[in-house]
Coordinates of C-alpha atoms and ligand atoms in Angstrom, one line a residue:
M1 CA -36.9 -56.7 7.9
T2 CA -33.4 -58.3 8.1
E3 CA -30.1 -56.7 7.8
P4 CA -27.6 -59.4 6.9
R5 CA -24.7 -57.1 7.7
P6 CA -21.6 -57.4 10.0
W7 CA -21.6 -55.5 13.3
W8 CA -19.1 -53.0 12.1
Q9 CA -21.5 -51.8 9.4
T10 CA -24.5 -51.5 11.6
G11 CA -22.7 -50.3 14.8
V12 CA -21.2 -47.1 16.1
I13 CA -17.5 -47.0 17.1
Y14 CA -16.4 -44.9 20.1
Q15 CA -12.7 -43.9 20.4
V16 CA -11.2 -44.1 23.9
Y17 CA -7.9 -42.3 24.4
P18 CA -6.8 -44.4 27.4
R19 CA -4.7 -41.7 29.0
S20 CA -7.8 -39.5 29.4
F21 CA -10.8 -41.7 30.0
Q22 CA -10.6 -42.9 33.6
D23 CA -7.7 -43.2 36.0
S24 CA -8.2 -46.1 38.4
D25 CA -4.9 -45.9 40.3
G26 CA -4.7 -42.2 41.1
D27 CA -1.6 -41.4 39.1
G28 CA -3.4 -38.7 37.0
V29 CA -3.3 -40.8 33.9
G30 CA -6.1 -43.0 32.6
D31 CA -5.7 -46.8 32.4
L32 CA -7.3 -50.0 31.2
E33 CA -9.0 -50.8 34.5
G34 CA -10.5 -47.3 34.4
V35 CA -11.9 -48.0 30.9
R36 CA -13.4 -51.3 32.3
Q37 CA -15.1 -49.4 35.1
R38 CA -16.8 -47.1 32.6
L39 CA -18.1 -49.7 30.2
D40 CA -21.6 -49.3 31.5
Y41 CA -21.5 -45.7 30.4
L42 CA -20.8 -46.8 26.8
V43 CA -23.7 -49.2 26.9
W44 CA -26.0 -46.5 28.3
L45 CA -24.8 -44.1 25.7
G46 CA -25.7 -46.6 23.0
V47 CA -22.4 -47.3 21.1
D48 CA -21.4 -50.7 19.9
A49 CA -17.6 -50.8 19.9
L50 CA -14.7 -49.1 21.6
W51 CA -11.4 -48.4 19.9
L52 CA -8.5 -48.1 22.3
S53 CA -5.6 -45.9 21.2
P54 CA -2.3 -47.5 22.1
F55 CA -1.7 -48.9 25.6
Y56 CA 1.5 -50.9 24.7
P57 CA 4.8 -50.6 26.5
S58 CA 6.2 -47.3 25.2
P59 CA 8.6 -44.5 26.2
Q60 CA 5.6 -42.3 25.3
A61 CA 7.6 -40.1 22.9
D62 CA 4.4 -40.0 20.8
F63 CA 2.0 -41.1 23.6
G64 CA 2.0 -44.7 22.7
Y65 CA 2.4 -44.5 18.9
D66 CA 6.0 -45.4 19.6
V67 CA 5.6 -49.0 20.5
A68 CA 8.4 -50.8 22.4
D69 CA 6.6 -54.2 22.6
Y70 CA 3.6 -55.0 20.4
C71 CA 2.4 -57.8 22.6
D72 CA 2.1 -56.3 26.1
V73 CA 0.6 -53.5 28.2
D74 CA 2.6 -50.6 29.5
P75 CA 2.5 -50.6 33.3
L76 CA 1.1 -47.1 33.1
F77 CA -2.1 -48.6 31.7
G78 CA -2.1 -51.9 33.6
D79 CA -1.1 -55.4 32.4
L80 CA -2.4 -58.2 30.2
D81 CA -4.7 -59.4 32.9
A82 CA -6.3 -56.0 33.0
F83 CA -6.7 -56.1 29.3
D84 CA -8.3 -59.5 29.4
R85 CA -10.7 -58.3 32.1
L86 CA -11.6 -55.3 30.0
V87 CA -12.3 -57.5 26.9
A88 CA -14.3 -60.0 28.8
D89 CA -16.5 -57.4 30.5
A90 CA -16.9 -55.5 27.2
H91 CA -18.0 -58.7 25.5
D92 CA -20.4 -59.5 28.4
R93 CA -22.1 -56.2 27.7
G94 CA -22.2 -56.8 23.9
L95 CA -19.5 -54.2 23.2
R96 CA -16.7 -55.0 20.7
V97 CA -13.1 -54.0 21.3
I98 CA -10.8 -52.6 18.6
V99 CA -7.2 -52.0 19.3
D100 CA -4.7 -49.8 17.6
W101 CA -2.0 -51.4 15.5
V102 CA 1.0 -49.4 14.6
P103 CA 2.8 -51.1 11.7
N104 CA 4.7 -48.2 10.1
H105 CA 7.1 -47.7 12.9
S106 CA 8.1 -49.0 16.3
S107 CA 9.8 -47.1 19.2
D108 CA 13.6 -46.7 18.9
R109 CA 13.6 -48.6 22.3
H110 CA 11.9 -51.7 20.8
P111 CA 14.4 -54.6 21.1
W112 CA 14.1 -55.1 17.4
F113 CA 15.5 -51.6 16.7
V114 CA 18.1 -51.8 19.5
E115 CA 19.3 -55.0 17.8
S116 CA 19.0 -53.5 14.3
R117 CA 21.2 -50.5 15.1
R118 CA 23.8 -52.6 17.0
S119 CA 25.8 -53.2 13.8
R120 CA 25.5 -53.3 10.0
D121 CA 25.7 -57.1 10.3
S122 CA 22.9 -57.4 12.8
S123 CA 20.4 -60.1 12.0
K124 CA 17.7 -57.5 12.3
R125 CA 19.4 -54.8 10.3
E126 CA 16.9 -55.3 7.5
W127 CA 13.9 -55.0 9.8
Y128 CA 14.3 -51.2 9.5
V129 CA 15.2 -48.9 6.6
W130 CA 18.9 -48.1 6.8
R131 CA 20.9 -46.3 4.0
D132 CA 24.3 -44.9 3.5
P133 CA 24.6 -41.1 3.6
A134 CA 24.7 -39.2 0.3
P135 CA 28.3 -38.5 -0.9
D136 CA 28.3 -35.2 0.9
G137 CA 27.2 -36.8 4.1
S138 CA 23.6 -35.6 4.0
P139 CA 20.5 -37.8 4.2
P140 CA 19.9 -40.4 1.4
N141 CA 17.0 -38.4 -0.1
N142 CA 14.7 -35.4 0.5
W143 CA 12.0 -37.1 2.5
L144 CA 10.7 -35.2 5.5
S145 CA 9.2 -36.2 8.8
A146 CA 5.5 -35.5 9.1
F147 CA 6.5 -33.9 12.5
G148 CA 9.1 -31.6 11.0
G149 CA 12.7 -31.9 9.9
P150 CA 14.3 -34.6 7.8
A151 CA 12.9 -38.2 7.8
W152 CA 16.4 -39.5 8.3
T153 CA 18.6 -39.6 11.4
L154 CA 22.3 -40.6 11.2
D155 CA 23.4 -43.4 13.5
E156 CA 27.0 -42.2 14.2
A157 CA 28.1 -45.7 15.4
T158 CA 27.3 -47.5 12.2
G159 CA 27.5 -44.6 9.8
Q160 CA 24.1 -45.1 8.2
Y161 CA 20.9 -43.1 8.3
Y162 CA 17.6 -44.7 9.4
L163 CA 14.2 -43.7 8.1
H164 CA 11.5 -42.2 10.4
S165 CA 8.4 -40.8 8.8
F166 CA 7.5 -39.3 12.2
L167 CA 9.7 -38.7 15.2
K168 CA 13.3 -39.9 15.3
E169 CA 12.2 -42.0 18.2
Q170 CA 9.8 -43.8 15.8
P171 CA 12.0 -45.7 13.2
D172 CA 10.1 -47.0 10.2
L173 CA 9.8 -50.8 10.0
N174 CA 10.9 -52.4 6.7
W175 CA 7.9 -54.3 5.5
R176 CA 9.9 -55.6 2.5
S177 CA 11.7 -57.9 5.0
P178 CA 9.8 -61.2 5.1
R179 CA 10.9 -61.8 8.6
L180 CA 9.7 -58.5 9.9
K181 CA 6.4 -59.0 8.1
E182 CA 5.9 -62.4 9.7
A183 CA 6.8 -61.0 13.2
M184 CA 4.3 -58.2 12.7
L185 CA 1.5 -60.4 11.4
D186 CA 2.1 -62.5 14.6
T187 CA 1.3 -59.5 16.7
L188 CA -2.2 -59.4 15.0
R189 CA -2.6 -63.1 15.9
F190 CA -1.5 -62.4 19.5
W191 CA -4.3 -59.8 20.1
M192 CA -6.9 -61.9 18.2
A193 CA -6.1 -64.8 20.4
R194 CA -7.0 -62.5 23.3
G195 CA -10.3 -61.8 21.8
V196 CA -10.1 -58.4 20.1
D197 CA -12.7 -57.6 17.5
G198 CA -10.6 -55.5 15.2
F199 CA -7.7 -53.2 14.5
R200 CA -7.3 -49.6 13.8
I201 CA -4.2 -49.4 11.6
D202 CA -2.1 -46.4 12.2
V203 CA -1.0 -44.5 9.1
A204 CA -1.8 -47.6 7.1
H205 CA -0.8 -46.0 3.8
H206 CA 2.8 -45.2 5.0
V207 CA 4.0 -48.8 5.4
L208 CA 5.6 -49.3 2.0
K209 CA 7.8 -46.8 0.2
D210 CA 9.6 -46.5 -3.1
P211 CA 12.3 -49.2 -2.9
G212 CA 14.6 -46.9 -4.9
L213 CA 14.1 -44.2 -2.3
R214 CA 13.5 -41.6 -5.0
D215 CA 13.2 -37.9 -4.0
N216 CA 9.7 -36.6 -3.7
P217 CA 9.0 -33.9 -6.3
P218 CA 7.8 -30.4 -5.3
N219 CA 4.1 -29.9 -4.8
P220 CA 2.8 -27.4 -7.3
A221 CA -0.1 -26.5 -5.1
P222 CA 1.1 -26.7 -1.5
S223 CA -1.5 -26.9 1.3
G224 CA -4.1 -28.6 -1.0
G225 CA -6.7 -26.4 0.6
H226 CA -6.7 -28.5 3.8
K227 CA -3.6 -27.8 5.9
P228 CA -1.4 -24.8 6.3
T229 CA 1.7 -24.7 4.1
S230 CA 4.7 -26.3 5.7
P231 CA 7.9 -27.8 4.2
Y232 CA 6.2 -31.2 4.4
D233 CA 3.2 -29.9 2.4
A234 CA 5.6 -28.4 -0.1
Q235 CA 6.4 -31.9 -1.4
L236 CA 4.3 -34.3 -3.3
H237 CA 4.4 -37.4 -1.3
V238 CA 4.5 -39.8 -4.2
H239 CA 7.5 -41.9 -3.1
D240 CA 7.4 -41.9 0.7
K241 CA 3.9 -43.2 1.2
D242 CA 0.9 -44.8 -0.6
H243 CA 3.1 -47.1 -2.6
P244 CA 1.2 -49.6 -4.8
D245 CA 2.9 -52.5 -3.1
A246 CA 0.8 -51.7 0.1
H247 CA -2.2 -53.3 -1.5
A248 CA -0.7 -56.7 -1.7
L249 CA 0.4 -56.4 1.9
Y250 CA -3.1 -55.4 3.0
R251 CA -4.5 -58.5 1.2
E252 CA -2.2 -60.5 3.4
V253 CA -3.2 -58.6 6.5
R254 CA -6.9 -59.1 5.7
A255 CA -6.4 -62.9 5.1
V256 CA -4.7 -63.2 8.5
V257 CA -7.5 -61.2 10.2
D258 CA -10.4 -62.9 8.4
G259 CA -8.8 -66.3 8.6
F260 CA -8.0 -66.4 12.3
D261 CA -11.2 -67.9 13.6
S262 CA -15.0 -67.5 13.2
R263 CA -15.2 -64.2 15.0
E264 CA -16.3 -61.3 12.7
R265 CA -13.5 -58.7 12.9
V266 CA -12.8 -55.3 11.3
T267 CA -9.8 -53.4 10.1
L268 CA -9.9 -49.6 10.0
G269 CA -7.2 -47.9 8.1
E270 CA -6.0 -44.5 9.1
I271 CA -5.5 -43.2 5.5
H272 CA -5.3 -39.5 4.9
L273 CA -5.4 -38.9 1.2
P274 CA -7.8 -35.9 1.2
D275 CA -7.1 -34.9 -2.4
A276 CA -7.3 -38.4 -3.9
L277 CA -10.4 -40.2 -2.9
D278 CA -9.8 -42.8 -5.6
R279 CA -6.5 -43.7 -4.0
W280 CA -8.1 -43.7 -0.6
A281 CA -10.9 -46.0 -1.7
A282 CA -8.4 -48.3 -3.4
Y283 CA -7.5 -49.6 0.1
Y284 CA -10.9 -51.3 0.3
G285 CA -9.4 -53.7 -2.3
G286 CA -11.1 -52.9 -5.6
E287 CA -13.8 -55.3 -6.8
T288 CA -12.7 -58.1 -4.5
L289 CA -12.9 -55.9 -1.4
D290 CA -10.1 -58.0 0.2
E291 CA -7.9 -55.3 1.8
I292 CA -8.9 -53.0 4.6
H293 CA -12.6 -53.3 5.7
M294 CA -12.9 -49.6 6.1
P295 CA -10.3 -47.0 5.3
L296 CA -11.2 -44.2 7.7
N297 CA -12.8 -41.3 6.0
F298 CA -11.7 -37.9 7.5
G299 CA -13.4 -35.8 4.8
L300 CA -16.0 -34.3 7.2
L301 CA -13.2 -32.8 9.3
N302 CA -12.4 -30.3 6.6
V303 CA -15.7 -30.1 4.8
E304 CA -17.2 -26.7 4.0
W305 CA -20.3 -26.3 6.2
T306 CA -22.6 -25.2 3.4
V307 CA -25.3 -27.2 1.7
E308 CA -23.2 -27.5 -1.4
G309 CA -20.1 -28.4 0.6
L310 CA -21.8 -31.2 2.5
R311 CA -23.7 -32.5 -0.4
R312 CA -20.6 -32.6 -2.5
H313 CA -18.6 -34.4 0.1
V314 CA -21.2 -37.1 0.7
A315 CA -21.7 -37.6 -3.0
A316 CA -18.0 -38.0 -3.5
V317 CA -17.8 -40.6 -0.7
E318 CA -20.8 -42.4 -2.0
A319 CA -19.3 -42.5 -5.5
A320 CA -15.8 -43.4 -4.3
V321 CA -16.7 -46.3 -2.0
P322 CA -16.6 -49.5 -4.2
D323 CA -19.8 -51.5 -4.8
G324 CA -20.5 -53.8 -1.8
A325 CA -18.1 -51.8 0.4
W326 CA -19.3 -49.8 3.4
P327 CA -18.6 -46.0 4.0
N328 CA -17.7 -44.4 7.3
Y329 CA -17.4 -41.0 8.7
V330 CA -15.1 -39.4 11.3
L331 CA -15.7 -36.0 13.0
G332 CA -13.0 -36.0 15.7
N333 CA -10.0 -37.8 17.0
H334 CA -6.9 -37.4 19.1
D335 CA -5.0 -35.6 16.3
E336 CA -7.6 -32.9 15.7
R337 CA -8.9 -29.9 17.5
R338 CA -12.1 -30.6 19.4
L339 CA -15.3 -30.7 17.3
A340 CA -17.1 -28.2 19.5
T341 CA -14.3 -25.6 19.0
R342 CA -13.7 -26.3 15.3
L343 CA -17.4 -26.0 14.4
G344 CA -18.7 -23.8 17.2
P345 CA -21.8 -24.5 19.3
K346 CA -24.4 -24.0 16.6
R347 CA -22.8 -26.4 14.1
A348 CA -21.7 -28.9 16.8
R349 CA -25.3 -30.1 17.4
L350 CA -25.8 -30.4 13.6
A351 CA -22.5 -32.3 13.4
A352 CA -23.9 -34.9 15.8
L353 CA -27.0 -35.3 13.6
L354 CA -25.0 -35.5 10.5
L355 CA -22.5 -38.1 11.8
L356 CA -25.2 -40.3 13.2
T357 CA -27.5 -40.2 10.2
L358 CA -25.3 -40.5 7.2
R359 CA -24.9 -43.9 5.4
G360 CA -21.8 -45.3 7.0
T361 CA -20.2 -46.3 10.3
P362 CA -19.7 -43.3 12.6
T363 CA -16.7 -43.0 14.8
L364 CA -17.2 -40.8 17.9
Y365 CA -14.3 -39.4 19.8
Y366 CA -14.7 -39.5 23.6
G367 CA -15.9 -36.3 25.1
D368 CA -17.3 -34.9 21.9
E369 CA -20.7 -36.2 23.1
L370 CA -20.4 -33.6 26.0
G371 CA -19.2 -30.9 23.6
I372 CA -15.8 -30.7 25.4
P373 CA -14.0 -27.8 23.8
D374 CA -10.3 -27.4 23.0
V375 CA -8.4 -26.7 26.2
A376 CA -5.8 -23.9 26.2
V377 CA -2.9 -25.9 27.8
P378 CA -0.4 -23.7 29.6
A379 CA 3.1 -23.7 28.2
D380 CA 4.5 -25.5 31.2
R381 CA 2.0 -28.3 30.7
V382 CA 2.4 -28.9 27.0
R383 CA 3.0 -32.6 26.5
D384 CA 2.5 -33.5 22.8
P385 CA 6.0 -33.8 21.2
M386 CA 4.6 -32.1 18.1
G387 CA 3.7 -29.1 20.3
V388 CA 6.9 -29.2 22.3
R389 CA 9.0 -29.4 19.1
S390 CA 7.2 -26.5 17.4
G391 CA 7.4 -24.2 20.4
V392 CA 4.3 -22.6 19.0
P393 CA 1.6 -22.3 21.7
G394 CA -1.5 -24.3 20.7
L395 CA 0.1 -26.1 17.8
G396 CA 0.3 -29.5 19.6
R397 CA -2.6 -31.9 20.0
D398 CA -2.9 -31.7 23.8
S399 CA -5.9 -29.4 23.6
G400 CA -8.1 -32.2 22.2
R401 CA -6.8 -35.0 24.5
T402 CA -7.8 -33.7 27.9
P403 CA -9.5 -35.9 30.6
M404 CA -13.1 -36.9 30.3
A405 CA -15.4 -35.1 32.7
W406 CA -17.7 -37.5 34.6
D407 CA -19.2 -35.6 37.5
T408 CA -18.6 -32.8 39.9
S409 CA -16.3 -34.6 42.3
L410 CA -12.6 -34.0 42.6
S411 CA -11.0 -33.9 39.1
A412 CA -14.4 -34.5 37.5
G413 CA -14.4 -38.1 38.6
F414 CA -11.6 -38.8 36.2
S415 CA -9.0 -39.4 38.9
T416 CA -8.5 -39.3 42.7
E417 CA -5.5 -37.1 42.0
P418 CA -6.3 -33.4 42.3
P419 CA -6.5 -31.4 39.0
K420 CA -2.9 -30.1 39.2
G421 CA -1.7 -33.7 39.2
L422 CA -3.5 -34.8 36.0
W423 CA -1.4 -35.4 32.9
L424 CA -3.4 -32.7 31.1
P425 CA -5.8 -30.1 32.6
L426 CA -9.6 -30.7 32.5
H427 CA -11.7 -28.5 30.4
R428 CA -12.7 -25.2 32.1
H429 CA -16.4 -25.9 32.6
W430 CA -16.2 -29.4 33.8
G431 CA -18.2 -28.6 36.9
R432 CA -21.1 -27.9 34.6
E433 CA -20.4 -29.9 31.5
N434 CA -19.9 -33.5 32.6
V435 CA -21.7 -36.8 32.2
A436 CA -23.7 -36.6 35.4
S437 CA -25.0 -33.1 34.9
Q438 CA -25.7 -33.5 31.2
S439 CA -27.5 -36.8 31.6
K440 CA -30.0 -35.0 33.8
D441 CA -30.6 -32.3 31.2
E442 CA -32.7 -33.4 28.3
N443 CA -31.4 -30.5 26.2
S444 CA -27.8 -31.2 26.7
M445 CA -25.3 -32.3 24.0
L446 CA -25.1 -35.7 25.7
S447 CA -28.9 -36.2 25.6
L448 CA -28.8 -35.3 21.9
Y449 CA -26.1 -37.9 21.2
R450 CA -28.0 -40.5 23.2
A451 CA -31.3 -39.8 21.4
L452 CA -29.6 -40.0 18.1
L453 CA -27.8 -43.2 19.0
G454 CA -31.1 -44.6 20.2
L455 CA -32.9 -43.7 17.0
R456 CA -30.1 -45.2 14.9
R457 CA -30.5 -48.4 16.8
E458 CA -34.2 -48.4 16.3
R459 CA -34.4 -47.5 12.7
P460 CA -33.0 -49.9 10.0
A461 CA -33.2 -47.0 7.5
L462 CA -30.7 -45.0 9.6
R463 CA -28.4 -47.9 10.2
T464 CA -28.1 -49.3 6.8
G465 CA -30.6 -47.7 4.4
A466 CA -29.7 -46.1 1.1
Y467 CA -28.8 -42.4 1.0
R468 CA -30.5 -40.0 -1.4
P469 CA -29.9 -36.3 -1.3
L470 CA -33.1 -34.2 -1.5
T471 CA -33.5 -30.8 -3.0
G472 CA -35.3 -28.5 -0.6
S473 CA -37.1 -25.3 -0.8
S474 CA -34.1 -23.3 0.6
D475 CA -30.5 -23.2 -0.4
K476 CA -29.6 -23.2 3.3
V477 CA -31.2 -26.5 4.0
F478 CA -29.3 -29.8 3.5
S479 CA -31.7 -32.7 3.3
F480 CA -31.4 -36.3 2.6
E481 CA -33.5 -39.4 2.8
R482 CA -32.4 -42.7 4.3
R483 CA -34.5 -45.7 3.2
L484 CA -34.4 -49.4 3.8
G485 CA -37.4 -51.2 2.3
S486 CA -40.5 -49.5 3.7
D487 CA -38.6 -47.8 6.5
R488 CA -37.8 -44.3 5.5
V489 CA -36.6 -41.1 7.3
V490 CA -35.7 -37.7 6.1
V491 CA -32.9 -35.6 7.7
S492 CA -32.9 -31.9 7.2
M493 CA -30.6 -29.3 8.6
N494 CA -30.7 -25.5 8.3
L495 CA -27.2 -24.2 7.8
G496 CA -28.1 -20.6 8.1
D497 CA -28.7 -17.8 10.6
E498 CA -32.3 -17.3 9.3
P499 CA -35.3 -19.5 9.8
A500 CA -35.9 -21.7 6.7
I501 CA -39.3 -22.7 5.2
V502 CA -39.5 -26.4 4.6
S503 CA -42.2 -28.3 2.8
S504 CA -42.7 -30.8 5.5
Q505 CA -46.0 -32.0 6.7
A506 CA -44.6 -34.7 8.9
P507 CA -43.9 -34.3 12.6
P508 CA -40.2 -34.4 13.5
V509 CA -39.0 -37.5 15.3
L510 CA -36.1 -35.5 16.7
S511 CA -34.9 -31.9 16.6
T512 CA -31.4 -30.9 17.5
L513 CA -32.7 -27.8 19.3
P514 CA -34.8 -27.6 22.5
G515 CA -38.1 -25.8 22.5
P516 CA -41.2 -25.9 20.3
V517 CA -40.8 -27.1 16.7
S518 CA -42.8 -25.7 13.8
R519 CA -43.7 -28.2 11.1
D520 CA -43.0 -25.9 8.2
Q521 CA -40.0 -23.9 9.5
L522 CA -36.6 -24.9 10.6
R523 CA -35.0 -22.5 13.1
P524 CA -31.5 -21.2 12.4
W525 CA -29.1 -24.1 12.8
E526 CA -31.8 -26.5 13.6
G527 CA -31.6 -30.1 12.3
R528 CA -34.4 -32.7 12.3
I529 CA -35.2 -36.2 11.6
L530 CA -38.6 -36.5 10.0
E531 CA -41.0 -39.3 9.7
P532 CA -42.5 -39.0 6.3
A533 CA -46.3 -39.2 6.4
G534 CA -47.8 -42.6 6.5
R535 CA -45.2 -44.3 8.6
T536 CA -45.2 -45.1 12.3
L537 CA -42.3 -44.7 14.5
S538 CA -41.6 -48.3 15.3
A539 CA -39.2 -50.1 13.0
Ligands
LIG1 C1 -1.3 -41.2 13.5 C2 -1.7 -41.1 15.0 O1 -3.1 -40.9 15.0 C3 -1.0 -40.0 15.6 O2 -1.4 -39.7 16.9 C4 0.5 -40.4 15.6 O3 1.3 -39.3 16.1 C5 1.0 -40.7 14.2 N1 0.1 -41.6 13.5 C6 2.3 -41.4 14.3 O4 2.1 -42.7 14.8

């Protein structure tokens, strides 16, 4: 059976947060050489691509999402040679490499911005969004920064405000400037020439705004059921992001990426539009599918963990993704609380099953395969600017960005620096919950992930088969079929605290829980992959 599909549809993506994966030079912060040294782990685990969060020169005001040079490596992470070695070794092992691309904003230390703010007549003034104050001296409109406060900062020297959708250290680039656009498209070419296999596009839907800078209207239903109410949520963000002009821009980006050479590349768009799946899906490019290969789908992060909640979400995604386009699912990343903490231990194992069996490319976040929990970062070690700025303990994103735990050696094998010198603390149970220990335990979270990844590799139905929800005998059991030609598997999960009777005669190929399995009963919070009768295991 053939699957004429590109690698990014059949494969699994693994997100590496470079600061926290492996420190090779003993400064307590991970680096590119460290990632290179751990490539064999990714092969062993069974993923197909790694996505590297930013490693570019940066003052690290937002941990690399404030880029001061789009075409280099911050000395903290190594240099371009280290990057080239990483790509070469990844490719030698059949792993693809995706890099982060941050087009909405640069760092305020980027030479482009330094030049832009020099004077109103600067040749790069129009590379950023500058506006005169309102008549009373206040900002030009009511837009807010996603990180709190106004989205405008006054530059005293030139008397104008500049726009920043995030920190004031992250001025927004002006994509309506043809010269800026060309310079940024060149940065894509730069990394493609170095062999990268794709780009994760940071806040892709923010890049273009209303050219008239109209005020956002108030949001009649703040919080939208997915985030706590904040001044930011109190506005409807109709003018400061998701502008229709972004679609033409992404057609250009796509043409640059697809047209570069014969390598098959992917673009992943970080697009949070949880209440507007149609607008989210529009970034695939409508019928022509000529924009972003995969707008990232964050719906599972906030899904209600009931049969109805899961079924509804998957149905909505299946319906929203245009014909011929490919879905994807995300369950964790560096902006979220850790999966194991969000969902709790019972659901976390089912989450692994769900993520790796739905129809669509999964993105795994480093450490979730060990069940690393959120780490309570002491106040004097809080690093995330969002957390520092809020002053509210636990509000920042540090808790989900802590170092990977490899083994029981000093600092869990992450660094030769003792734990106190690490940029963030290790999780509390690293002595027990680490790659070395869990790989020896067939019932560990790591062994579950590895078994699921292995099965996904083995079964065409799981990789690319059609999804069909099944109605089961219990309202606590979420079941669906994946089928490709004659290859068929059924996935069932009990979302309740009681055992559930299932009408299965087939032996399970995999259970998420250790211990004896019963053919006609799912244990509380047990998930299974079944081999419907009449089929053998081999693909
Ligand atoms: C989204 C990134 O994932 C997040 O970490 C960052 O703070 C913002 N974009 C701003 O770049």
